[in-house]
Amino acid sequence: MAGKTLYDKLWDDHVVHTEDDGSCLIYIDRQLLHEVTSPQAFDGLRLSGRQPWRIARNLAVADHNVPTTDRDKGIADPVSRLQVETLENNCKEYGITEFDMADIRQGIVHVIGPEQGATLPGMTIVCGDSHTSTHGASAALAFGIGTSEVEHALATQCLVQKKAKNMLIRVNGKTGPGVTAKDIVLSIIGQIGTAGGNGYTIEFGGDAIWSLSMEGRMTVCNMAIEAGARAGLIAVDDITIDYYQGRPYAPKGDDWNMAVRYWQNLRSDSYSGDLFDKVIDIDAAGIKPQVSWGTSPEMVVAVDANVPDPAQEADPVKRQSIERALQYMGLQAGQKITDIKLDKVFIGSCTNSRIEDLRAAAAVIKGRKKAASVKQVLIVPGSGLIKQQAEAEGLDKIFTAADFEWRDPGCSMCLAMNADRLEAGEHCASTSNRNFEGRQGYGGRTHLVSPAMAAAAAIAGHFVNIAEDVA
Amino acid sequence: MKAFTTLTALVAPLDRANIDTDAIIPKQFLKSIRRAGFGPYLFDEWRYLDRGEPEMDCTNRPLNKDFVLNQAKYQGAQILLTRENFGCGSSREHAPWALEDYGFRAIIAPSFADIFFNNCFKNGILPIVLPAETVDQLFKEVVDGYQLTIDLQAQTITTPSGQNIGFTVDENRRFRLMNGLDDIALSLQHADKIKTYETERAKRAPWLFKDA
């Protein structure tokens, strides 16, 4: 049957111009800016004497470098401070709205966009950050770009793009106990690999996806990039529309009604698979709580499994990768995942720092304390408003009673550009998105997990099969 | 941006798959607000034995002698030969900036991560995709002084034995790279089309145009 995928619809709606070779000038509805990937873009504008095309379509926030404690003292590291100040100065110079560190709305760029309704269904959204894919949870075409493209989007409100191919990942059925959106997406990456989505836009569908909350959908789309896809998508339904109603930047009155009518069409015309270049089916009931053991997000297994043995791998390039990863991670082939001891735990990042994530972590603690062997547990909410909400629900009291540290919002230990980091050799249960070498600190060893798993590991001091022991 | 036409240069083989942009340029160096000067920190955690910090003078840092770029025979290499999914992870353009600042003008691999691939073209670096078997063959051939000639116009690589290997690059990207053209200036040639689009779209989605 003829028809369009959700990606086809979003793409077609934003084409400004098509070149002979098929590359297109695509209109950008929203650009999000942060301090790390924007300074050189603003410099470029100044050098060429260009002005932003549509200033109000940009929204800025500092998140990567900001401290998560003692905000009133400012930023201690002078290099970080200069970068944050540079963003402030650039925003002032060009009249771009910025949520600064003192603003309750400040937070991780991919958390505050949907929270404010600054990113909406049907939009094209870009940011100089690969986790821009997060916003695809709202049926927006959202992808990460480099700094040259940040400057291009500032100057033209457009980008030159070639259309990607369509992939559908259907997660059918219902997930079991202890299995969250994070486990679904880690399991997908484990199956298709970190290059599995290269050249594709992935639409996630199936009952297990459509029954997720917006927070869970954002977790899934956030990690589309870890599967190699620049953009992930999930169709609009009532959950999407309910989420946006009343958000500060969302349309109001007649505009709201008109927007809702438009948004309701933001789904693929068929999910039988015929419209897609590639379809992958996954049985939700087969997914268990996941833990990454290596230095790539595809190096992930179920919590009740063992660390893999490179001798069992036939492909020499993969075998070498496994050997290298085991050496870096200080793990033995065949070791039980539940025997891995943790030094630190990090609950936060654009993957898992929303209110639902904090509730899930708090629910696991149930009045217990962190294990004595765990040196530090950081809880870093995704935004000032999430922090406020969590405190209104008393979650902060549950965390601090467990000897977890309750911090201010930012990217924090996901990539350790601020003071929050691992020391060499430390194992960390982390709700973030990347377990690359050195990502959370020089020599640090990251295990990617869900918030419930991270909290359970903090209490036990090692990974726990939360499907059995907690549920 | 430097134009890329032809290049005859030494090849450095980096035999790893899935090299991520955190490895290409670790995050502490991303605090710089400049575009230049990342070359000394390229592959910092693999290249040096100590822990790199921004603005560090690298001339006396202890080198990891086993790392390929530290070997005498690969000094001056401008072509990087590597494995699949090169440049995965973060969108940081600091990765191609660091590669370019170090001196690399071309990267050959069986596949690249999409964002990194795109960023290369904005910085005068040519990423070339070749079949895994051909990449394997090149890895086997690389010896002291092994040079390749890359001709972007003809879309060919010539090996020292005279073998010609073809590759393809999108016409639009090839044109821009060969001429070192500024993307923004080219896009702004369509300014009228952008304005027309905005007018049309504002009728369909007025809520997106209530701000300006």
XYZ file of C-alpha atoms in Angstrom:
683
model
C 0.000 0.000 0.000
C 1.096 3.530 -0.629
C 1.777 5.623 2.389
C 4.392 7.468 4.343
C 6.390 6.743 7.421
C 6.439 9.271 10.230
C 9.968 10.179 9.126
C 8.815 10.706 5.511
C 6.089 13.072 6.730
C 8.424 15.114 8.924
C 11.024 15.295 6.186
C 8.601 16.295 3.425
C 7.135 19.006 5.613
C 10.523 20.712 6.026
C 12.107 20.618 2.566
C 12.958 24.136 1.380
C 15.033 23.204 -1.656
C 16.308 20.023 -3.318
C 19.663 19.803 -5.137
C 20.292 17.619 -8.194
C 22.072 14.979 -6.120
C 19.139 14.650 -3.737
C 20.599 16.661 -0.876
C 18.064 19.074 0.567
C 17.907 22.331 2.388
C 15.808 21.449 5.426
C 14.066 24.069 7.557
C 14.880 23.960 11.273
C 12.097 24.870 13.712
C 14.168 24.914 16.878
C 17.827 25.090 17.738
C 18.996 24.350 21.270
C 22.378 25.766 22.254
C 24.774 24.877 25.048
C 28.183 26.139 26.065
C 30.457 23.436 24.645
C 29.617 23.347 20.945
C 28.436 26.919 20.331
C 31.322 29.371 21.009
C 33.080 28.720 17.682
C 29.730 28.998 15.867
C 29.101 32.476 17.287
C 32.699 33.423 16.414
C 32.009 32.312 12.852
C 28.914 34.529 12.687
C 30.877 37.499 13.944
C 33.781 36.904 11.539
C 31.440 36.781 8.558
C 29.290 39.654 9.800
C 26.113 37.524 9.674
C 23.081 37.787 11.932
C 20.933 34.901 13.191
C 18.054 34.284 10.760
C 15.343 33.907 13.440
C 16.605 34.655 16.907
C 13.508 33.450 18.773
C 13.887 29.919 17.431
C 17.039 29.496 19.501
C 17.086 28.600 23.175
C 20.273 28.300 25.215
C 21.306 26.718 28.484
C 24.628 25.840 30.114
C 24.664 22.224 31.235
C 27.892 20.353 30.465
C 30.283 22.402 32.631
C 28.063 23.580 35.459
C 28.781 22.492 39.031
C 26.173 20.392 40.838
C 27.057 21.729 44.294
C 27.604 25.169 45.800
C 26.120 27.011 42.821
C 26.250 30.297 44.711
C 30.060 30.143 44.645
C 30.133 30.074 40.834
C 32.340 27.795 38.733
C 35.745 27.061 40.288
C 37.479 25.807 37.127
C 38.479 28.940 35.160
C 38.364 27.139 31.792
C 34.824 25.874 32.429
C 33.809 29.279 33.755
C 35.052 31.028 30.618
C 33.034 28.663 28.427
C 29.822 29.264 30.391
C 30.426 33.023 30.417
C 31.075 32.946 26.679
C 27.618 31.420 26.133
C 26.037 34.100 28.324
C 27.834 36.869 26.448
C 26.942 35.447 23.048
C 23.276 35.122 24.020
C 23.217 38.683 25.311
C 24.909 40.008 22.184
C 22.414 38.329 19.848
C 19.325 38.539 22.071
C 18.903 34.770 22.479
C 16.965 33.482 25.505
C 19.202 31.662 27.947
C 18.318 29.898 31.201
C 21.310 30.698 33.385
C 22.537 28.775 36.428
C 20.347 30.751 38.804
C 17.171 30.072 36.762
C 14.877 27.317 38.091
C 14.343 26.268 34.456
C 18.074 25.555 33.959
C 18.975 21.938 33.335
C 20.195 19.472 30.745
C 19.372 20.822 27.310
C 17.471 17.677 26.258
C 15.454 17.660 29.458
C 14.413 21.301 29.454
C 13.350 21.370 25.772
C 10.315 19.090 26.204
C 9.746 20.258 29.788
C 9.222 23.830 28.566
C 7.350 22.816 25.413
C 10.195 24.498 23.520
C 10.492 21.293 21.559
C 7.163 20.074 20.197
C 5.788 17.303 17.996
C 6.273 17.885 14.275
C 9.272 20.156 14.679
C 12.737 19.779 13.248
C 15.103 20.225 16.183
C 18.879 20.473 16.182
C 21.536 20.943 18.827
C 25.289 20.574 18.859
C 24.934 17.404 20.863
C 24.378 13.881 19.638
C 21.668 13.169 22.234
C 19.327 15.561 20.460
C 17.723 12.327 19.257
C 15.901 12.434 22.635
C 13.301 14.858 21.255
C 12.190 12.296 18.678
C 10.102 10.788 21.478
C 7.613 13.550 20.656
C 7.501 12.728 16.930
C 9.905 15.550 16.150
C 12.763 15.091 13.696
C 15.641 15.836 16.044
C 19.319 15.162 15.544
C 22.759 16.181 16.730
C 25.006 18.390 14.615
C 28.563 19.691 14.683
C 29.556 23.270 15.386
C 29.768 24.245 11.685
C 26.130 23.224 11.380
C 25.226 25.119 14.562
C 26.539 28.216 12.806
C 24.714 27.235 9.610
C 21.409 26.819 11.464
C 21.932 30.131 13.259
C 22.625 31.968 9.995
C 20.032 30.337 7.727
C 17.492 28.508 9.950
C 18.231 25.582 7.642
C 20.639 22.691 7.213
C 21.854 20.800 4.172
C 20.878 17.161 4.663
C 20.421 13.960 2.754
C 17.439 11.880 3.699
C 18.249 8.780 5.720
C 16.617 5.396 5.251
C 13.609 4.239 7.296
C 14.002 1.604 9.992
C 11.219 0.293 12.206
C 12.041 -1.417 15.481
C 8.921 -3.073 16.858
C 9.057 -4.098 20.479
C 6.063 -6.399 20.711
C 4.179 -7.510 23.788
C 4.746 -6.584 27.423
C 7.950 -6.264 29.388
C 8.471 -8.247 32.566
C 9.119 -6.994 36.133
C 12.145 -4.752 36.687
C 12.432 -4.016 32.952
C 12.374 -0.318 32.032
C 12.728 1.835 28.907
C 16.486 1.827 29.519
C 16.611 -1.967 29.443
C 14.596 -2.001 26.225
C 16.975 0.341 24.455
C 20.140 -1.270 25.838
C 18.830 -4.616 24.707
C 18.152 -3.211 21.209
C 21.707 -1.815 20.991
C 23.061 -5.155 22.202
C 21.237 -6.821 19.312
C 21.851 -4.439 16.409
C 25.200 -2.983 17.530
C 26.435 0.603 17.706
C 26.574 0.815 13.905
C 23.252 -0.990 13.375
C 21.361 2.246 12.761
C 24.010 4.046 10.663
C 22.291 5.748 7.749
C 18.810 5.237 9.187
C 16.223 7.125 11.135
C 14.763 4.603 13.560
C 11.089 4.686 14.451
C 10.389 2.721 17.607
C 6.972 1.110 17.767
C 5.074 -1.855 19.124
C 3.013 -2.166 22.281
C 5.975 -2.105 24.664
C 7.038 1.285 23.247
C 3.574 2.800 22.911
C 2.752 1.916 26.517
C 5.762 3.878 27.813
C 5.369 7.294 29.430
C 6.911 10.313 27.675
C 9.885 10.031 30.037
C 10.441 6.416 29.026
C 10.072 7.264 25.337
C 12.711 9.970 25.730
C 15.084 7.408 27.271
C 14.616 5.142 24.249
C 15.079 7.870 21.609
C 17.986 9.364 23.569
C 20.004 6.229 22.882
C 19.067 5.892 19.190
C 22.426 7.559 18.542
C 24.133 4.776 20.499
C 22.644 2.427 17.914
C 24.185 4.621 15.197
C 20.987 6.439 14.145
C 21.128 10.223 14.251
C 17.407 10.368 14.904
C 14.898 8.169 16.720
C 11.141 8.645 16.509
C 7.982 7.593 18.314
C 4.506 8.355 16.943
C 2.142 10.854 18.542
C -0.680 9.497 20.694
C -2.735 10.773 23.634
C 0.250 10.340 25.955
C 2.216 12.799 23.796
C -0.574 15.342 23.574
C -1.393 15.170 27.298
C 2.276 15.733 28.074
C 2.434 19.022 26.146
C -0.814 20.549 27.305
C -0.078 23.642 29.366
C 3.707 23.655 28.863
C 5.058 27.244 28.880
C 6.163 27.338 25.216
C 3.351 25.094 23.918
C 0.656 26.686 21.702
C -2.448 28.048 23.422
C -6.156 28.418 22.554
C -7.024 27.986 18.880
C -3.383 27.363 18.055
C -3.390 24.441 20.495
C -6.430 22.900 18.826
C -4.922 23.371 15.389
C -1.602 21.943 16.550
C -3.272 18.876 18.054
C -5.084 18.174 14.781
C -1.760 18.401 12.953
C 0.091 16.298 15.513
C -2.474 13.508 15.396
C -1.322 12.719 11.873
C 2.282 12.294 13.046
C 2.482 8.537 12.833
C 3.428 6.144 10.072
C 0.537 5.246 7.803
C 1.180 1.566 8.467
C 3.240 -0.444 10.927
C 3.020 -3.689 8.933
C 6.596 -2.951 7.876
C 5.994 -2.410 4.144
C 6.894 1.281 4.295
C 10.285 0.704 5.912
C 13.666 -0.192 4.420
C 14.404 -2.393 7.410
C 12.250 -3.878 10.170
C 13.469 -5.479 13.388
C 11.093 -7.327 15.691
C 11.866 -7.755 19.352
C 9.888 -9.735 21.908
C 9.448 -7.525 24.974
C 8.898 -10.512 27.251
C 12.390 -11.748 26.410
C 14.100 -8.570 27.656
C 15.739 -8.763 31.091
C 17.301 -5.973 33.144
C 20.502 -4.984 31.319
C 24.041 -4.168 32.449
C 26.876 -3.107 30.137
C 30.178 -4.845 30.844
C 32.465 -3.268 28.209
C 33.526 -0.005 26.606
C 30.826 0.321 23.966
C 27.062 0.426 24.559
C 26.659 -2.728 22.446
C 28.728 -4.599 25.045
C 25.715 -5.291 27.198
C 24.103 -8.404 28.678
C 21.245 -9.376 30.974
C 21.992 -9.006 34.676
C 21.732 -12.770 35.208
C 24.346 -13.466 32.501
C 28.139 -13.633 32.613
C 30.872 -11.439 31.176
C 31.565 -12.848 27.679
C 34.586 -14.943 26.781
C 36.562 -13.594 23.795
C 37.654 -17.147 22.948
C 34.033 -17.815 21.898
C 34.107 -14.972 19.326
C 34.957 -16.031 15.768
C 35.394 -12.551 14.228
C 39.000 -11.401 14.930
C 38.134 -7.660 15.033
C 35.350 -8.313 17.572
C 37.507 -10.723 19.578
C 40.215 -8.107 19.888
C 37.603 -5.506 20.966
C 36.324 -7.829 23.709
C 39.841 -8.571 24.967
C 40.691 -4.884 25.023
C 37.442 -4.021 26.814
C 37.920 -6.724 29.479
C 41.413 -5.451 30.145
C 40.243 -1.827 30.443
C 37.280 -2.797 32.623
C 39.342 -5.091 34.869
C 36.892 -7.976 34.351
C 37.387 -11.715 33.804
C 35.745 -13.690 31.008
C 32.876 -15.715 32.469
C 32.575 -13.606 35.633
C 28.975 -13.228 36.877
C 27.555 -9.744 36.276
C 26.065 -9.786 39.782
C 29.597 -10.228 41.182
C 30.800 -6.886 39.801
C 31.433 -4.560 42.772
C 30.678 -0.874 42.474
C 32.729 2.061 43.758
C 30.339 4.790 42.672
C 26.797 5.166 41.400
C 25.506 7.945 39.147
C 21.802 8.564 38.591
C 21.283 11.381 36.108
C 22.041 12.465 32.473
C 19.766 13.269 29.527
C 18.979 9.551 29.400
C 17.617 9.098 32.931
C 17.231 12.226 35.061
C 13.511 12.911 34.731
C 11.008 12.717 37.545
C 9.938 9.172 36.683
C 13.590 8.052 36.853
C 14.029 9.598 40.284
C 10.800 7.991 41.496
C 11.975 4.603 40.210
C 15.284 4.951 42.043
C 13.612 6.087 45.271
C 11.130 3.194 45.139
C 13.972 0.671 45.201
C 15.638 2.116 48.279
C 12.744 1.534 50.686
C 14.447 2.983 53.721
C 17.776 1.245 53.181
C 21.231 2.823 53.000
C 23.963 2.638 50.408
C 26.483 -0.164 50.898
C 29.523 0.877 52.930
C 31.779 -0.261 50.080
C 30.172 2.252 47.689
C 32.097 5.512 48.035
C 29.619 7.886 46.481
C 26.125 7.925 45.002
C 25.176 11.011 43.005
C 21.584 11.873 42.184
C 21.580 14.664 39.627
C 18.111 15.780 38.489
C 17.731 16.843 34.862
C 16.439 20.339 35.609
C 15.716 22.773 38.410
C 11.994 22.105 37.969
C 12.487 18.346 38.292
C 14.523 18.964 41.420
C 11.698 21.078 42.813
C 9.099 18.443 41.931
C 11.167 15.660 43.505
C 11.533 17.681 46.694
C 7.786 18.322 46.764
C 7.323 14.544 46.651
C 9.919 14.008 49.387
C 12.239 12.008 47.145
C 15.270 14.031 48.217
C 14.687 12.896 51.832
C 14.641 9.252 50.735
C 17.927 9.732 48.872
C 19.760 11.631 51.578
C 18.550 9.156 54.234
C 20.229 6.451 52.114
C 23.449 8.536 52.102
C 22.976 9.424 48.428
C 24.055 12.957 47.448
C 21.247 15.190 46.172
C 22.726 17.577 43.599
C 21.884 20.506 41.324
C 20.968 19.874 37.653
C 23.470 19.372 34.831
C 25.257 16.752 32.726
C 27.564 16.010 35.649
C 29.261 12.615 35.700
C 27.791 11.472 32.397
C 30.852 12.992 30.764
C 32.715 14.508 33.691
C 33.363 17.947 32.266
C 32.621 19.446 35.659
C 34.059 18.297 38.994
C 31.928 15.098 39.157
C 34.039 12.204 37.909
C 35.420 8.729 38.434
C 38.980 8.028 39.501
C 41.050 5.527 37.524
C 39.903 1.937 38.055
C 36.615 2.799 39.753
C 33.505 0.870 38.695
C 30.357 2.941 38.383
C 26.748 1.900 37.899
C 25.545 4.757 35.724
C 22.183 5.665 34.220
C 23.953 7.601 31.456
C 24.403 6.600 27.828
C 28.076 5.972 27.075
C 30.579 3.571 28.592
C 33.497 4.632 26.395
C 37.021 4.537 27.833
C 37.581 7.567 30.048
C 34.087 8.920 29.495
C 33.277 9.416 33.196
C 36.852 10.192 34.173
C 40.337 9.065 33.171
C 40.530 5.281 33.638
C 36.949 5.128 34.962
C 34.851 1.998 34.361
C 31.225 2.624 33.458
C 28.339 0.146 33.570
C 25.200 1.429 31.858
C 21.996 0.518 33.694
C 18.474 1.736 34.497
C 17.767 3.997 37.505
C 16.177 1.083 39.403
C 19.246 -1.087 38.779
C 21.612 1.744 39.766
C 19.750 2.314 43.037
C 19.617 -1.411 43.822
C 23.349 -1.703 43.096
C 24.069 1.248 45.394
C 22.280 -0.527 48.239
C 23.838 -3.958 47.603
C 27.306 -2.786 46.529
C 27.061 -4.979 43.426
C 24.562 -5.612 40.620
C 21.341 -7.318 41.617
C 18.782 -9.174 39.532
C 15.994 -6.676 40.175
C 13.566 -8.772 38.131
C 13.607 -11.315 40.981
C 14.952 -9.652 44.093
C 13.154 -6.331 44.074
C 9.999 -6.698 42.009
C 38.056 25.731 4.694
C 40.980 24.138 2.831
C 40.048 22.732 -0.554
C 40.760 19.052 -1.186
C 41.752 18.004 -4.689
C 44.548 15.446 -4.699
C 46.724 14.132 -1.919
C 49.765 11.877 -1.939
C 50.680 11.061 1.627
C 51.881 8.598 4.188
C 49.296 6.255 5.737
C 48.976 5.540 9.476
C 47.088 2.310 10.294
C 44.903 2.445 13.425
C 43.572 -1.077 13.731
C 40.519 -0.727 15.962
C 36.784 -0.793 15.294
C 34.223 1.625 16.766
C 36.696 4.377 17.650
C 34.547 6.963 19.407
C 34.909 10.721 19.495
C 35.670 10.588 23.239
C 38.814 8.649 22.256
C 39.619 11.006 19.366
C 39.464 14.055 21.654
C 38.661 13.558 25.357
C 36.091 15.867 26.909
C 38.390 17.994 29.060
C 39.715 19.590 25.855
C 36.196 20.560 24.769
C 36.294 23.423 27.229
C 38.269 25.491 24.747
C 36.282 28.223 23.051
C 38.648 28.204 20.074
C 38.610 26.118 16.911
C 42.368 25.537 16.560
C 45.028 23.881 18.675
C 43.444 20.462 19.310
C 46.087 18.486 17.341
C 48.489 17.861 20.256
C 45.592 16.262 22.208
C 44.354 13.992 19.395
C 43.833 10.469 20.852
C 45.221 11.879 24.103
C 44.476 8.900 26.375
C 46.068 6.448 23.947
C 48.938 8.645 22.879
C 50.343 9.692 26.245
C 50.970 7.808 29.471
C 49.941 10.691 31.728
C 46.599 12.399 32.062
C 46.071 15.265 29.633
C 44.642 18.600 30.691
C 43.618 21.588 28.574
C 46.390 23.987 27.530
C 49.060 21.501 28.627
C 52.401 21.712 26.856
C 52.676 18.273 25.232
C 56.325 18.452 24.149
C 57.658 16.705 27.264
C 54.734 14.423 28.108
C 55.548 10.686 28.368
C 54.525 8.950 25.145
C 52.864 5.567 24.817
C 55.505 4.039 22.519
C 53.108 1.292 21.431
C 50.576 3.714 19.994
C 50.772 3.827 16.230
C 51.024 7.617 15.853
C 54.059 7.648 18.149
C 56.070 5.341 15.901
C 58.777 7.053 13.847
C 57.660 5.459 10.581
C 54.237 7.105 10.733
C 55.376 10.636 11.468
C 53.922 13.059 8.949
C 51.056 10.732 8.019
C 48.104 12.570 6.488
C 45.919 9.551 5.733
C 44.398 7.530 8.562
C 43.437 3.939 7.836
C 41.025 2.469 10.338
C 38.135 0.082 10.950
C 34.349 0.199 10.954
C 32.105 2.829 12.584
C 34.910 5.346 13.046
C 33.822 8.506 14.909
C 30.846 7.050 16.757
C 29.416 8.759 19.835
C 29.342 12.476 20.495
C 28.688 15.076 17.768
C 31.705 17.143 18.868
C 33.291 18.799 15.856
C 36.407 19.018 17.999
C 37.094 15.474 16.697
C 37.629 16.491 13.056
C 39.252 19.733 14.278
C 41.809 17.658 16.197
C 42.412 15.284 13.277
C 42.841 18.200 10.887
C 45.051 20.158 13.275
C 47.251 17.073 13.681
C 47.628 16.898 9.907
C 45.162 14.276 8.696
C 43.379 15.185 5.452
C 41.759 11.837 4.642
C 40.398 8.873 6.619
C 39.758 5.468 5.077
C 37.411 3.012 6.828
C 34.701 0.447 6.014
C 32.113 2.751 7.655
C 31.788 5.973 9.631
C 29.314 7.249 12.191
C 26.917 9.649 10.449
C 27.495 12.864 12.402
C 31.278 12.525 12.322
C 31.182 11.761 8.595
C 29.202 14.923 7.997
C 31.496 17.023 10.210
C 34.578 15.951 8.236
C 33.321 17.627 5.060
C 32.940 20.916 6.932
C 36.616 20.852 7.821
C 38.436 19.873 4.673
C 38.798 16.226 5.656
C 37.817 13.540 3.164
C 36.297 10.422 4.769
C 36.463 7.519 2.308
C 34.299 4.418 2.662
C 35.787 1.261 1.151
C 34.602 -2.352 1.377
C 35.907 -4.162 4.478
C 37.993 -6.529 2.290
C 39.724 -3.609 0.574
C 40.447 -1.991 3.944
C 41.838 -5.344 5.086
C 44.067 -5.462 2.023
C 45.395 -1.948 2.747
C 46.103 -2.879 6.392
C 48.170 -5.815 5.114
C 50.034 -3.646 2.612
C 51.000 -0.818 4.993
C 54.759 -0.950 5.510
C 57.391 1.705 6.154
C 56.898 4.648 3.868
C 53.577 3.329 2.448
C 51.881 6.136 0.585
C 48.560 6.426 -1.189
C 47.465 8.946 -3.769
C 43.891 10.156 -3.455
C 42.255 11.985 -6.352
C 38.904 13.442 -5.361
C 38.050 14.614 -8.884
C 38.534 11.110 -10.285
C 37.380 9.463 -7.036
C 40.295 7.052 -7.048
C 42.974 5.869 -4.657
C 46.233 4.673 -6.169
C 48.410 2.245 -4.205
C 52.219 2.070 -4.523
C 51.869 -0.957 -6.821
C 49.757 1.115 -9.192
C 46.405 -0.475 -8.282
C 43.486 1.927 -8.648
C 40.701 1.693 -6.088
C 37.507 3.602 -6.793
C 35.346 5.334 -4.194
C 32.331 7.607 -4.343
C 31.383 10.825 -2.605
C 28.045 12.626 -2.920
C 28.243 15.111 -5.770
C 27.258 18.071 -3.617
C 29.799 17.273 -0.917
C 32.510 16.583 -3.474
C 31.910 19.919 -5.176
C 32.026 21.818 -1.876
C 35.155 20.026 -0.661
C 37.028 20.379 -3.954
C 36.368 24.084 -3.951
C 36.687 24.660 -0.198
C 33.292 26.387 -0.284
C 31.506 27.986 2.635
C 28.225 26.089 3.096
C 26.450 29.055 4.617
C 27.097 31.337 1.657
C 25.781 28.638 -0.685
C 22.649 28.111 1.398
C 22.000 31.830 1.625
C 21.748 31.881 -2.167
C 18.365 30.287 -1.448
C 17.290 33.018 0.989
C 14.162 33.766 -1.060
C 13.128 30.130 -0.948
C 13.621 30.059 2.814
C 11.375 33.118 3.191
C 8.725 31.644 0.901
C 8.827 28.421 2.903
C 8.336 30.365 6.129
C 5.324 32.191 4.736
C 3.701 28.957 3.576
C 4.505 27.080 6.750
C 3.155 29.880 8.958
C -0.250 29.207 7.401
C -0.060 25.499 8.248
C 1.616 25.834 11.635
C 1.050 29.379 12.913
C 2.066 28.447 16.466
C 5.652 28.131 15.265
C 5.707 31.707 14.016
C 4.210 33.699 16.881
C 7.567 34.751 18.263
C 9.189 36.919 15.653
